[in-house]
Amino acid sequence: MSHPGKKRSFGLLAAFMAASVAIAGCGNNGGGASGSSSPSAPASPSASPSAAPPESAPVAAEPYELKWLKAQDISVPYDPAKDAVKQAIEAKLNVKIVPEMVDVQQYKTKLNLKMSSGDIPDVVRIDFADDFQKYAPLGAFVDLTDLINEQDTPNIMAEVPPEVFEQAKVNGKIYGIPYQGGPGAGYRWDLVMRTDYLQDIGAAVPKTLDEYYEALKKVKAEKPDVIPLGGYTAQIGQVKYANNSFDHIFGAFGVTPGFFTEQDGKFGNYDIDPRTKEALLFLQKMYKEGLIDKEFATIKEEQLRAKLFSGKLFSWMGWWSTANDYDTQVETNELIKAKQLGADEKLPDQAEEPFKYLTLTGSLVGADGKAVAPMGAPFSQMTAISAKTKDPQKVLQIIEDSLSPDNQMLTVWGLEGEDYVLENGKMKVVTDLLDPKTKQDKNGNFRGVQSYLFAPGLNGWPRYLESLPLRFAEALDVAIHNPYQITDASNYLDSPTKVAKLVELNTMRDSVFTQIIMGGDIAKFDEFVAKWKTQGGDQILQELEESFQQKTGR
């Protein structure tokens, strides 16, 4: 269920990839390393004195050293000195990666501390909204405006369309390369339900909010120790009222908290929309009736998982890639309870098998037959080069070289025949290379795929869709083909007040919405709206309108 953030796009496949790259077969043939040519034969004693001396073999350039801030789940074993993918990329691109490890939950905090102190890594992956827009004008990153073009960086231009670079400009300049990570923007959440519980109550997969509500009530009545709808609060270190847990409820009312709207050049925000008030009243009703987990506002993701695996949860909003493992975990616990599996026994990987215990579906429609689902922006992060790096053009060339088709296959998928195989022309990822406990292969190497890459992924990483096992393909298919996706109208528009005040406004929203859902006076919503407007909201809307007019020429 983990993911990069609420409306961020995702590092797709990180949840299930166990394969990566090894160093076998890689030579220093990229990133400025020269291949050796055979030296001339020594001159014979009878050679003419005027003969030219033999040529020396060209000397390969020293690997370029790159400081890299690496987000890592510290609960998972890992040693960068034994990372086969890192070694392979270093050899292929002629670089020396010097990683500084930071827990994934603290990455943003650590990066901001480094930005503030000026201790910036050579290459930075940074959120576009707020952080990148804040630091770029201050000279933190190299101005790439005149360095990125069809002639000098064709691989980069093939990955990032000119119109996207235009959206990514800050004060009219290019300070980084837009990054998405996978097949572009989109909604990546599914409503997930226990299939067997649906069957037990004699219900079909709900398509409307009313049908879903009735299913929750039946689960409550017939399975009193099962939570009808679960939620959790924390993701990437940011405490929120329910993360994406209630997207399907808000969406059926035609709103999605946090998104700005635009109509005929006039901007608004769903947080202060009257329909949000209606959605909160409905959620409050659900909470009062015991249909929502009483702990939704305090538990973390791992605690929600424990409830699911033990059979005490009927439905929740799930990040697309988690359903595979969760289905297996549910089955494991059911088999243990039935004494058909030992307490310490594990089931094999079942990614290529149909789902057994979970049903995935998209948005629920409201009374008007409509819904909304919060689609990610065309890009959400930037790969920027530190202004303090010793050779910015060399770093840009390394990035350019890494985006050749062959090098993308290496940095994204690993080595053919080891980390992936081609069967009848179709790529299949090898998922059993690593010991599940040590996370090492049989040679003691860590094979952390997609740990050190520059690939933007805006158009999809090479051969991405065909690489998915059955369960992942089904889950992603439901998510990306949700027909009700909408984008945030404020994407890439300039608003200094939004940068300065949005976190404060969102924190206030999260607190108020939580209180209302848990039974607080609905009048708190109107009070929130008034404060939202006076404490920066109205100024943000005005600045967005001005930026919109400037960019559209109105």
Coordinates of C-alpha atoms in Angstrom, one line a residue, residues 20 60 64-65 76 193 219 226 254 299 331 372 402 444:
S20 CA 17.9 -6.1 -10.5
A60 CA 40.0 5.6 -20.2
Y64 CA 33.0 10.6 -12.5
E65 CA 32.0 10.7 -8.8
V76 CA 15.0 -4.1 4.7
M193 CA -12.9 -5.8 -1.0
V219 CA -21.1 -6.8 6.6
V226 CA -15.2 -7.3 10.8
G254 CA -18.0 15.0 -7.2
I299 CA -3.3 3.9 12.9
E331 CA -4.8 -16.7 2.0
V372 CA -14.2 12.0 -9.7
S402 CA 21.6 6.7 -19.2
G444 CA 25.4 -12.6 -1.7

